[in-house]
PDB file of C-alpha atoms and ligand atoms in Angstrom:
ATOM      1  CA  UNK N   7     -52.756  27.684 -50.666  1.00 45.00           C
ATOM      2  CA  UNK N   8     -54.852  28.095 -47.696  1.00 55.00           C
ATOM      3  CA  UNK N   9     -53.254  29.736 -44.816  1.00 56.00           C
ATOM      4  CA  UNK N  10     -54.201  27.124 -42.284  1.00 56.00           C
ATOM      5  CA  UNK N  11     -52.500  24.763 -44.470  1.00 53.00           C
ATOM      6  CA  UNK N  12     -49.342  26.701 -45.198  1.00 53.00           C
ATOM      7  CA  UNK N  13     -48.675  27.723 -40.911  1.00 53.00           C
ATOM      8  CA  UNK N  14     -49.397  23.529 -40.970  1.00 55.00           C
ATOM      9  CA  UNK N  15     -46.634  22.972 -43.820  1.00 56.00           C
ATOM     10  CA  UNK N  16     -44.372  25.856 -42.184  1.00 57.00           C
ATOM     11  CA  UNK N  17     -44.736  24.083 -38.518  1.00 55.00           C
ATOM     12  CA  UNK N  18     -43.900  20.990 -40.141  1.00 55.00           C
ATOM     13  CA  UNK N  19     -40.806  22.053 -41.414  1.00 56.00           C
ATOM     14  CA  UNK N  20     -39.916  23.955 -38.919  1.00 57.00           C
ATOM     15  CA  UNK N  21     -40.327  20.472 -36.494  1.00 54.00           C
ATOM     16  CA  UNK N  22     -38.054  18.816 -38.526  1.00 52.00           C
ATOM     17  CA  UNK N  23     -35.795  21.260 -39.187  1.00 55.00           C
ATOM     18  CA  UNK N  24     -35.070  21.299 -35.092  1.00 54.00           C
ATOM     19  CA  UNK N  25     -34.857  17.502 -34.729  1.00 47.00           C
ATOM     20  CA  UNK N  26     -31.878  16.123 -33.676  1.00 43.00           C
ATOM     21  CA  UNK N  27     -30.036  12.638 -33.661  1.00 43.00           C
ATOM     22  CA  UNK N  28     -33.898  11.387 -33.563  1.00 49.00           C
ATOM     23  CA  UNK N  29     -34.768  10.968 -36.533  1.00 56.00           C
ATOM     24  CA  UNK N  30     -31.483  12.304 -38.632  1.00 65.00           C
ATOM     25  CA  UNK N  31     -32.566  15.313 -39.806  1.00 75.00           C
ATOM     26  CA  UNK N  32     -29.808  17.906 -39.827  1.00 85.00           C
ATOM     27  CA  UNK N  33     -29.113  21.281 -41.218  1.00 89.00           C
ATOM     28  CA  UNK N  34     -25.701  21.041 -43.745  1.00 92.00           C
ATOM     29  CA  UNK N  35     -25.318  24.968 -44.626  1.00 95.00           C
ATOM     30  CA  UNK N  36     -27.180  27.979 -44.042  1.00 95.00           C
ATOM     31  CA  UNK N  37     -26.735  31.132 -46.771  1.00 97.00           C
ATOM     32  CA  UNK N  38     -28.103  34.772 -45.927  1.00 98.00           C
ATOM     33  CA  UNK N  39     -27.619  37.648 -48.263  1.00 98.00           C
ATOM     34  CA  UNK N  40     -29.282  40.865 -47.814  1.00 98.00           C
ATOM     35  CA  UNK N  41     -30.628  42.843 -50.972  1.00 98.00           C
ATOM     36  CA  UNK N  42     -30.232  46.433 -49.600  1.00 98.00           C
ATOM     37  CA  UNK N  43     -27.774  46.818 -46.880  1.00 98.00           C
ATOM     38  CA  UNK N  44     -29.137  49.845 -46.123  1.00 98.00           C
ATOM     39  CA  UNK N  45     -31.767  48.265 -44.691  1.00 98.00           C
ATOM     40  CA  UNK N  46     -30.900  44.631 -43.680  1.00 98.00           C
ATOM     41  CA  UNK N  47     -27.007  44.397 -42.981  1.00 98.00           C
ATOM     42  CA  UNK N  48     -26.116  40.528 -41.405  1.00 98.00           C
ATOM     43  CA  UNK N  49     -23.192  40.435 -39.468  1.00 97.00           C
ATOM     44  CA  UNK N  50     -23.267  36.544 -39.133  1.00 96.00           C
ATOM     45  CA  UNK N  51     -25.117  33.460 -40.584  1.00 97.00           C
ATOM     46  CA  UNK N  52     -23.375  30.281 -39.776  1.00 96.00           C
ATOM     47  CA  UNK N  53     -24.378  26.834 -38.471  1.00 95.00           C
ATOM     48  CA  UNK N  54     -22.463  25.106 -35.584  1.00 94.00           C
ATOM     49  CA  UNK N  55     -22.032  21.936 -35.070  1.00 92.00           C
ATOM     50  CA  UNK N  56     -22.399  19.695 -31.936  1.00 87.00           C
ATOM     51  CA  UNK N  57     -22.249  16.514 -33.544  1.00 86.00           C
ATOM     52  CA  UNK N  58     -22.262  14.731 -36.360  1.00 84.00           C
ATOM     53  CA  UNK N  59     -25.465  14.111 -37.161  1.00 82.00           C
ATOM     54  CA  UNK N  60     -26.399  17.606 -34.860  1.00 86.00           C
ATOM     55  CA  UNK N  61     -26.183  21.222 -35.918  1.00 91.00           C
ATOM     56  CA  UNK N  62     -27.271  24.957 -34.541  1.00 91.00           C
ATOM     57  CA  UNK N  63     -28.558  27.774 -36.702  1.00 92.00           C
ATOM     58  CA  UNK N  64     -27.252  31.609 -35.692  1.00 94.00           C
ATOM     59  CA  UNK N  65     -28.016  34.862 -37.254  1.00 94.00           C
ATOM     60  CA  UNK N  66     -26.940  37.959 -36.062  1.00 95.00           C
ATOM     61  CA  UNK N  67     -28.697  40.968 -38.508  1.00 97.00           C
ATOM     62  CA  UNK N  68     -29.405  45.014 -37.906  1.00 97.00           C
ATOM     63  CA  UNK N  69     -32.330  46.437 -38.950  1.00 97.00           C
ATOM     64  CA  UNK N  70     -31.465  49.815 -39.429  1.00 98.00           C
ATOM     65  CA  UNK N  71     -34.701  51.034 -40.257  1.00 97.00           C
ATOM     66  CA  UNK N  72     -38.218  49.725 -38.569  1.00 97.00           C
ATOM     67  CA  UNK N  73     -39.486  47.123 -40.556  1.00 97.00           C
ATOM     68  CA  UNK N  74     -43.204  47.618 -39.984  1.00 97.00           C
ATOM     69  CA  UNK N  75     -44.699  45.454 -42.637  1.00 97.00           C
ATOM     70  CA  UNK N  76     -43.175  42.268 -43.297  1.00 94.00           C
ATOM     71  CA  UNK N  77     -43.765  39.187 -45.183  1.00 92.00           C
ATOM     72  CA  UNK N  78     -41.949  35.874 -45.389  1.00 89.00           C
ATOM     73  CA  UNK N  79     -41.891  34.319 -49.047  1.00 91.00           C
ATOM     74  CA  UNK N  80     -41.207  30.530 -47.962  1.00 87.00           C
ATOM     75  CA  UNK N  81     -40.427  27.933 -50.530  1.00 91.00           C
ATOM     76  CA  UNK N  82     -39.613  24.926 -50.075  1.00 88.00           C
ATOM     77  CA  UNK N  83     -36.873  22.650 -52.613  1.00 94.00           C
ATOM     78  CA  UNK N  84     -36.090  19.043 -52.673  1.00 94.00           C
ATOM     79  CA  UNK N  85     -32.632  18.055 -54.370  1.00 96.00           C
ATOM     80  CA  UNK N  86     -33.114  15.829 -57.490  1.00 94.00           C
ATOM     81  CA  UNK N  87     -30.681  16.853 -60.932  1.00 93.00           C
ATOM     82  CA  UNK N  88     -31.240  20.025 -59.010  1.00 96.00           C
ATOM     83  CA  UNK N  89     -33.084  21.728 -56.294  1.00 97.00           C
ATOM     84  CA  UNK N  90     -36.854  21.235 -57.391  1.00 96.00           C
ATOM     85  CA  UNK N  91     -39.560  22.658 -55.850  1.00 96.00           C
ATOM     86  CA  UNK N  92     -41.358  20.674 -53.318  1.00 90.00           C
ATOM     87  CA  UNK N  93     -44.592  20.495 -50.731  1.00 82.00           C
ATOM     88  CA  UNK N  94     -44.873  24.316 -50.290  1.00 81.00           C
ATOM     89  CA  UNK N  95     -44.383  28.061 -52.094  1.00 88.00           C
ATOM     90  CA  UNK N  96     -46.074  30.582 -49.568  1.00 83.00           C
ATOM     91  CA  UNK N  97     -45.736  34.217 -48.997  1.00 86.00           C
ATOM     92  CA  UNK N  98     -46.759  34.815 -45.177  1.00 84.00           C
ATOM     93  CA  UNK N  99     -47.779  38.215 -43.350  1.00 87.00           C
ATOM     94  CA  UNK N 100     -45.248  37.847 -40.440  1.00 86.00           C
ATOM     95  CA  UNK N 101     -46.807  40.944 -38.643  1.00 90.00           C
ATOM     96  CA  UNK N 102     -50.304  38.859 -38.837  1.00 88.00           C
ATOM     97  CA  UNK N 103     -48.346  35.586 -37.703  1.00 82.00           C
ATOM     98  CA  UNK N 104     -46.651  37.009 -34.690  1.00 84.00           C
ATOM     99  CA  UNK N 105     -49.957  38.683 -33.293  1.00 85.00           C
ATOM    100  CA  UNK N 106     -52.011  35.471 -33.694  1.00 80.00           C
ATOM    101  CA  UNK N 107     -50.029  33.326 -30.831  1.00 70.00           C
ATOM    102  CA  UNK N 108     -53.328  31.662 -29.867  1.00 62.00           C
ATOM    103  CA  UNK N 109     -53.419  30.476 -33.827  1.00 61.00           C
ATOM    104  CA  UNK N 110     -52.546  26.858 -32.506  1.00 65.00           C
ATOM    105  CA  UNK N 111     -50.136  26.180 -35.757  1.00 60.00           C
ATOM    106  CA  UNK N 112     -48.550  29.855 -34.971  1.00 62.00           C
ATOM    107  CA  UNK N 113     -48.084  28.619 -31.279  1.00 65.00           C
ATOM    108  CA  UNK N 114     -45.696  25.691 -32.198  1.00 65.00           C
ATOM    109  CA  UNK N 115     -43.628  28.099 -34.394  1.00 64.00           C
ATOM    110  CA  UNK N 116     -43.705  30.524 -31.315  1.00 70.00           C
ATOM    111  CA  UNK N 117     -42.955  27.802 -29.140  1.00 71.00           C
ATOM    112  CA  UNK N 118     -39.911  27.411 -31.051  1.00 67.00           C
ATOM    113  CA  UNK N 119     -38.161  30.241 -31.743  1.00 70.00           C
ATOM    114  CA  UNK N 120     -39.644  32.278 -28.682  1.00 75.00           C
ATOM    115  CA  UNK N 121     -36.293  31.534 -26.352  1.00 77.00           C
ATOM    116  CA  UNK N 122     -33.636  31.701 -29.379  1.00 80.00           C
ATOM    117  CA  UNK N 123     -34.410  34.347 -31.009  1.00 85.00           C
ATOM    118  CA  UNK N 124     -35.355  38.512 -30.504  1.00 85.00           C
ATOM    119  CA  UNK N 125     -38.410  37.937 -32.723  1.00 83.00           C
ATOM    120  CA  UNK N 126     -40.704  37.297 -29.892  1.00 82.00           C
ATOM    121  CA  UNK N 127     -42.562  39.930 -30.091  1.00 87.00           C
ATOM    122  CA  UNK N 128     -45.039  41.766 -32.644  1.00 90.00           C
ATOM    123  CA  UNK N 129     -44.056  44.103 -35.557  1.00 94.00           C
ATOM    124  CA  UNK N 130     -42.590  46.728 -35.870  1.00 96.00           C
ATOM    125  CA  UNK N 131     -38.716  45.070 -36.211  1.00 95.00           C
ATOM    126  CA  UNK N 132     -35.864  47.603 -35.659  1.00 96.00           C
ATOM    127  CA  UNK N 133     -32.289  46.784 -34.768  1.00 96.00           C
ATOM    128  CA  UNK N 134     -30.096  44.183 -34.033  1.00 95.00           C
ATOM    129  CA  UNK N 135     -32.385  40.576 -34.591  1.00 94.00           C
ATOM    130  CA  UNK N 136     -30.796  37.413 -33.542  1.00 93.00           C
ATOM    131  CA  UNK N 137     -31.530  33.513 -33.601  1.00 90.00           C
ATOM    132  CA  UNK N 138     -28.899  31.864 -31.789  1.00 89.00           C
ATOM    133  CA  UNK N 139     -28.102  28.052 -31.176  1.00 87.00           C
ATOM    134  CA  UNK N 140     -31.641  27.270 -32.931  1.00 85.00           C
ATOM    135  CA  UNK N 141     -31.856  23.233 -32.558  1.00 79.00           C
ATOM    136  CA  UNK N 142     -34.449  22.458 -30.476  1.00 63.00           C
ATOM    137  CA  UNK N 143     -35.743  18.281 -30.982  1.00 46.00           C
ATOM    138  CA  UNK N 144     -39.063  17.794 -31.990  1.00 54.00           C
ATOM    139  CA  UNK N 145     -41.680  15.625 -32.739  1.00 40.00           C
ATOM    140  CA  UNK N 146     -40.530  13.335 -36.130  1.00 46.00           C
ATOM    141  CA  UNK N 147     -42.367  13.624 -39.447  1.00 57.00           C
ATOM    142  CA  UNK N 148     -42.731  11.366 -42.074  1.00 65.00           C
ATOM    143  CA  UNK N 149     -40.934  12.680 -45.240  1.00 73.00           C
ATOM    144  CA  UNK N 150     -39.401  11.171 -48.078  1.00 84.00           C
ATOM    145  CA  UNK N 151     -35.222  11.223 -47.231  1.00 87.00           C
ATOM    146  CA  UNK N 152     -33.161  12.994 -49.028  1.00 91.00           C
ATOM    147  CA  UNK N 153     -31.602  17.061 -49.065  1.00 93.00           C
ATOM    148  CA  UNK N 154     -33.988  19.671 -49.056  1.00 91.00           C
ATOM    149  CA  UNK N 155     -33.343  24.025 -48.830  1.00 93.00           C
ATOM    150  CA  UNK N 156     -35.977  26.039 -47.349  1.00 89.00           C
ATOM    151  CA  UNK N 157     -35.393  29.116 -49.164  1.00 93.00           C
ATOM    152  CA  UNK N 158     -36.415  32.575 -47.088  1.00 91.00           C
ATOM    153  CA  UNK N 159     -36.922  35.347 -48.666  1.00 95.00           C
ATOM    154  CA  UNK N 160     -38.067  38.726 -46.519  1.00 96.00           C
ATOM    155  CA  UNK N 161     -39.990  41.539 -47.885  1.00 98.00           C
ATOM    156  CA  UNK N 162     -40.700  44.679 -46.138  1.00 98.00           C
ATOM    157  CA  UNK N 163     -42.974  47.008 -47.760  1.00 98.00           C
ATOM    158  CA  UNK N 164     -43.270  44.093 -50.183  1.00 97.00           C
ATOM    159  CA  UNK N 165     -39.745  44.778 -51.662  1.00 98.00           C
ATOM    160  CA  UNK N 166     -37.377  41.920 -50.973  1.00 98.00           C
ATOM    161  CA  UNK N 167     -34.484  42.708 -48.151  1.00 98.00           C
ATOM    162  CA  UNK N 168     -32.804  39.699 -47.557  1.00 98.00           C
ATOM    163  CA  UNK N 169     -32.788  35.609 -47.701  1.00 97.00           C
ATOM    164  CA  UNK N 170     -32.143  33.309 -45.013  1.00 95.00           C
ATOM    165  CA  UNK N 171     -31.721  29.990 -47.020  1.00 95.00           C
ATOM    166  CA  UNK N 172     -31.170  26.653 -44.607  1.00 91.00           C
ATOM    167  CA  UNK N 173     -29.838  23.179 -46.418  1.00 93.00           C
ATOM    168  CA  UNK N 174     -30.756  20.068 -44.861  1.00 88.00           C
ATOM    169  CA  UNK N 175     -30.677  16.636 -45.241  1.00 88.00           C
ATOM    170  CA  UNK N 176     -33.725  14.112 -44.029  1.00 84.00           C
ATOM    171  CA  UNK N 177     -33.169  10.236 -43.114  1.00 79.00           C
ATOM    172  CA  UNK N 178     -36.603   8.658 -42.954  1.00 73.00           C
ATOM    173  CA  UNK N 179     -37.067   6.931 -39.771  1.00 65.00           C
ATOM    174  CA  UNK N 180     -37.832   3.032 -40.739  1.00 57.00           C
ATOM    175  CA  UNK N 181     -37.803   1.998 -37.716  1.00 53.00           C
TER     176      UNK N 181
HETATM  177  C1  LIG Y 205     -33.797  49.930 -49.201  1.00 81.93           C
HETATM  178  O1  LIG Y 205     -33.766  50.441 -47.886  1.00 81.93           O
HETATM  179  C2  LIG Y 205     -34.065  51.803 -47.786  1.00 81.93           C
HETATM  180  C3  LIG Y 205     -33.818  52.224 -46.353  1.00 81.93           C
HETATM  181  O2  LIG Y 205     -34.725  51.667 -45.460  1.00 81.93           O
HETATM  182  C4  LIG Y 205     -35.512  52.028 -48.253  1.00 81.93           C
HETATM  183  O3  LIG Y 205     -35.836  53.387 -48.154  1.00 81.93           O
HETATM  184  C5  LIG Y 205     -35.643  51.549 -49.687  1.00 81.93           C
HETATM  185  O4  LIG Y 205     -37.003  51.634 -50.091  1.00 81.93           O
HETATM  186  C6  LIG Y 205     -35.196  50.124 -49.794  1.00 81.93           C
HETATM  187  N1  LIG Y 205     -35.185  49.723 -51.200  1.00 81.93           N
HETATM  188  C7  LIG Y 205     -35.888  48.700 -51.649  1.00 81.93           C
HETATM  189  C8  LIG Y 205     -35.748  48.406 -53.112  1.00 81.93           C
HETATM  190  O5  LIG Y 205     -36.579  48.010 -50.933  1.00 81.93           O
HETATM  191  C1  LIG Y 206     -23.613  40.616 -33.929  1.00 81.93           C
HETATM  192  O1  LIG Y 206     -22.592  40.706 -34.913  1.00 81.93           O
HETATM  193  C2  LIG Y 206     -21.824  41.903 -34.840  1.00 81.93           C
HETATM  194  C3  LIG Y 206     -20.877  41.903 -35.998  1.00 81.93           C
HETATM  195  O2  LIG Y 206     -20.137  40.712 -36.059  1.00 81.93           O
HETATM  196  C4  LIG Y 206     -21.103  41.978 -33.513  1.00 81.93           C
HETATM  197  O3  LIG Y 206     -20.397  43.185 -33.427  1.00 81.93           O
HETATM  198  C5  LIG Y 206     -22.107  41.902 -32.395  1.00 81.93           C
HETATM  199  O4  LIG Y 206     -21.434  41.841 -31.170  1.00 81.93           O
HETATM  200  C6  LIG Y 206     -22.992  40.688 -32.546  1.00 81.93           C
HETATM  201  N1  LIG Y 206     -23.998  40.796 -31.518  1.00 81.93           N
HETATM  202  C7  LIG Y 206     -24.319  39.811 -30.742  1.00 81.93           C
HETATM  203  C8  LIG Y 206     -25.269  40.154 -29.652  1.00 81.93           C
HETATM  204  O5  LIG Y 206     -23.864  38.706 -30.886  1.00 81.93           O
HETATM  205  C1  LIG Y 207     -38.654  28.790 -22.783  1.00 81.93           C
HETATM  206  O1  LIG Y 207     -38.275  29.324 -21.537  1.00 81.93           O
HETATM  207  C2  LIG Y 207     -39.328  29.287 -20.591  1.00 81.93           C
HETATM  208  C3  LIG Y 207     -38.874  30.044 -19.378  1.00 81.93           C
HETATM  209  O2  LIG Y 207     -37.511  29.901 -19.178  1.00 81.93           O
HETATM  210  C4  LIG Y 207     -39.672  27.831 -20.305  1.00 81.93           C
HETATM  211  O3  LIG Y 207     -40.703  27.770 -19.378  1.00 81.93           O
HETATM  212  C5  LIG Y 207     -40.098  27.164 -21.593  1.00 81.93           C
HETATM  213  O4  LIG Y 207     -40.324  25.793 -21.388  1.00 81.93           O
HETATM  214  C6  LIG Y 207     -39.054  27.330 -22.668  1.00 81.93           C
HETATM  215  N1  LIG Y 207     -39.623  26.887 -23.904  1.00 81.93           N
HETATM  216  C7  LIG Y 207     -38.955  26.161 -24.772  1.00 81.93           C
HETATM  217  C8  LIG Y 207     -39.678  25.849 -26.004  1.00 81.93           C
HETATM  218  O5  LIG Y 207     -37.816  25.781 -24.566  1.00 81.93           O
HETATM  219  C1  LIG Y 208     -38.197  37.291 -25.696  1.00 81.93           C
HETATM  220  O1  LIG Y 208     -36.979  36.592 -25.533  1.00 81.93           O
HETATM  221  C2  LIG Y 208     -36.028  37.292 -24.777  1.00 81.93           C
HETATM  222  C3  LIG Y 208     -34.732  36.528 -24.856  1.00 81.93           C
HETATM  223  O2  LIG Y 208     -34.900  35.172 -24.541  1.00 81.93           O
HETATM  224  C4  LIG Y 208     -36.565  37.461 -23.353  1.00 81.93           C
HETATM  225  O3  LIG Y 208     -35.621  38.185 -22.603  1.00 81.93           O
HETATM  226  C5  LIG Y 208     -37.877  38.209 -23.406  1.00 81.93           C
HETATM  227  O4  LIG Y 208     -38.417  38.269 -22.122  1.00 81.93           O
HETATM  228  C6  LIG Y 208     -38.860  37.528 -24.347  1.00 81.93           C
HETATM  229  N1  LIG Y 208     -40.026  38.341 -24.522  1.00 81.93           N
HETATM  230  C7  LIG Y 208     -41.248  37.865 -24.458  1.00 81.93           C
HETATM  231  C8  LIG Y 208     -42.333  38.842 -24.730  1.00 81.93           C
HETATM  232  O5  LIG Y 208     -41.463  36.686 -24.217  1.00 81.93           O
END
């Protein structure tokens, strides 16, 4: 897949991912799991809710060692007899991403995370990382309803270190 198109796909998800009572999209579970805990240890991964059709996304990991090259393996599943893959499997050079901000597709994804999280800023990664009460309404998108995971999985040095897998469930907007 082109990389113009996958930042579009990512940005996409990411904008419904954050919407609120809007257009009912809402996060159900979020599941992280690190694959070498001397590397990636996550203290906390939990979703809180506000409402009941609104939830916030916080992680709370420790790099212990700079993570200088890292890449973001993003697929995306829709739920039918099973989580099936749907609309996107892309592996993303986060280092490239997060030095691009006038990329206008990187910018939204920026815009987003830039006053929840400690990932504002370009690679290397080292120490404690943090996305905390990640929610913020956007912009509705026209999807199909239904529950979907985004499954993250982070490589650094191209060796898997951990997953940050969000569930979600989409109402399509009729209205
Ligand atoms: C696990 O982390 C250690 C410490 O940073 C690193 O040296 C090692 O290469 C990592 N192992 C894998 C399989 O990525
Ligand atoms: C992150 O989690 C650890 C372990 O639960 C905790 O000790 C630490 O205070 C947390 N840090 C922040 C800034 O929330
Ligand atoms: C982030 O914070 C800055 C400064 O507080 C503010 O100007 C900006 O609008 C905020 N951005 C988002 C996306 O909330
Ligand atoms: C990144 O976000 C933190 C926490 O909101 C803020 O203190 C810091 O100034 C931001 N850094 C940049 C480069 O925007």
């Amino acid at each position: 897949m082109d990389q113009r198109i996958a930042i579009f796909a990512v940005s996409v998800i990411f904008s419904f991912l954050v919407c609120g009572e809007a257009n009912l999209a809402k996060m159900t579970n979020a599941v992280c799991k690190s694959y070498n805990e001397s590397w990636v240890v996550i203290h906390y991964c939990r979703l809180k809710a506000y409402s009941r059709t609104k939830t916030s996304l916080n992680i709370n990991a420790t790099f212990i060692e700079p993570a200088k090259k890292i890449h973001v393996h993003a697929k995306m599943m829709k739920r039918a007899n099973g989580y099936k893959p749907f609309l996107f499997d892309y592996t993303l050079d986060a280092c490239l991403f997060m030095r691009r901000r006038n990329q206008p597709f990187a910018k939204i994804i920026w815009n987003f995370i830039r006053n929840v999280s400690t990932v504002n800023h370009t690679c290397p990664y080292e120490g404690l990382q943090m996305v905390s009460d990640f929610h913020r309404i956007e912009v509705p998108v026209p999807l199909p309803s239904g529950e979907y995971l985004l499954l993250l999985d982070w490589l650094f040095d191209l060796k898997p270190q951990f997953a940050t897998n969000v569930y979600f469930t989409y109402v399509e907007d009729i209205a």
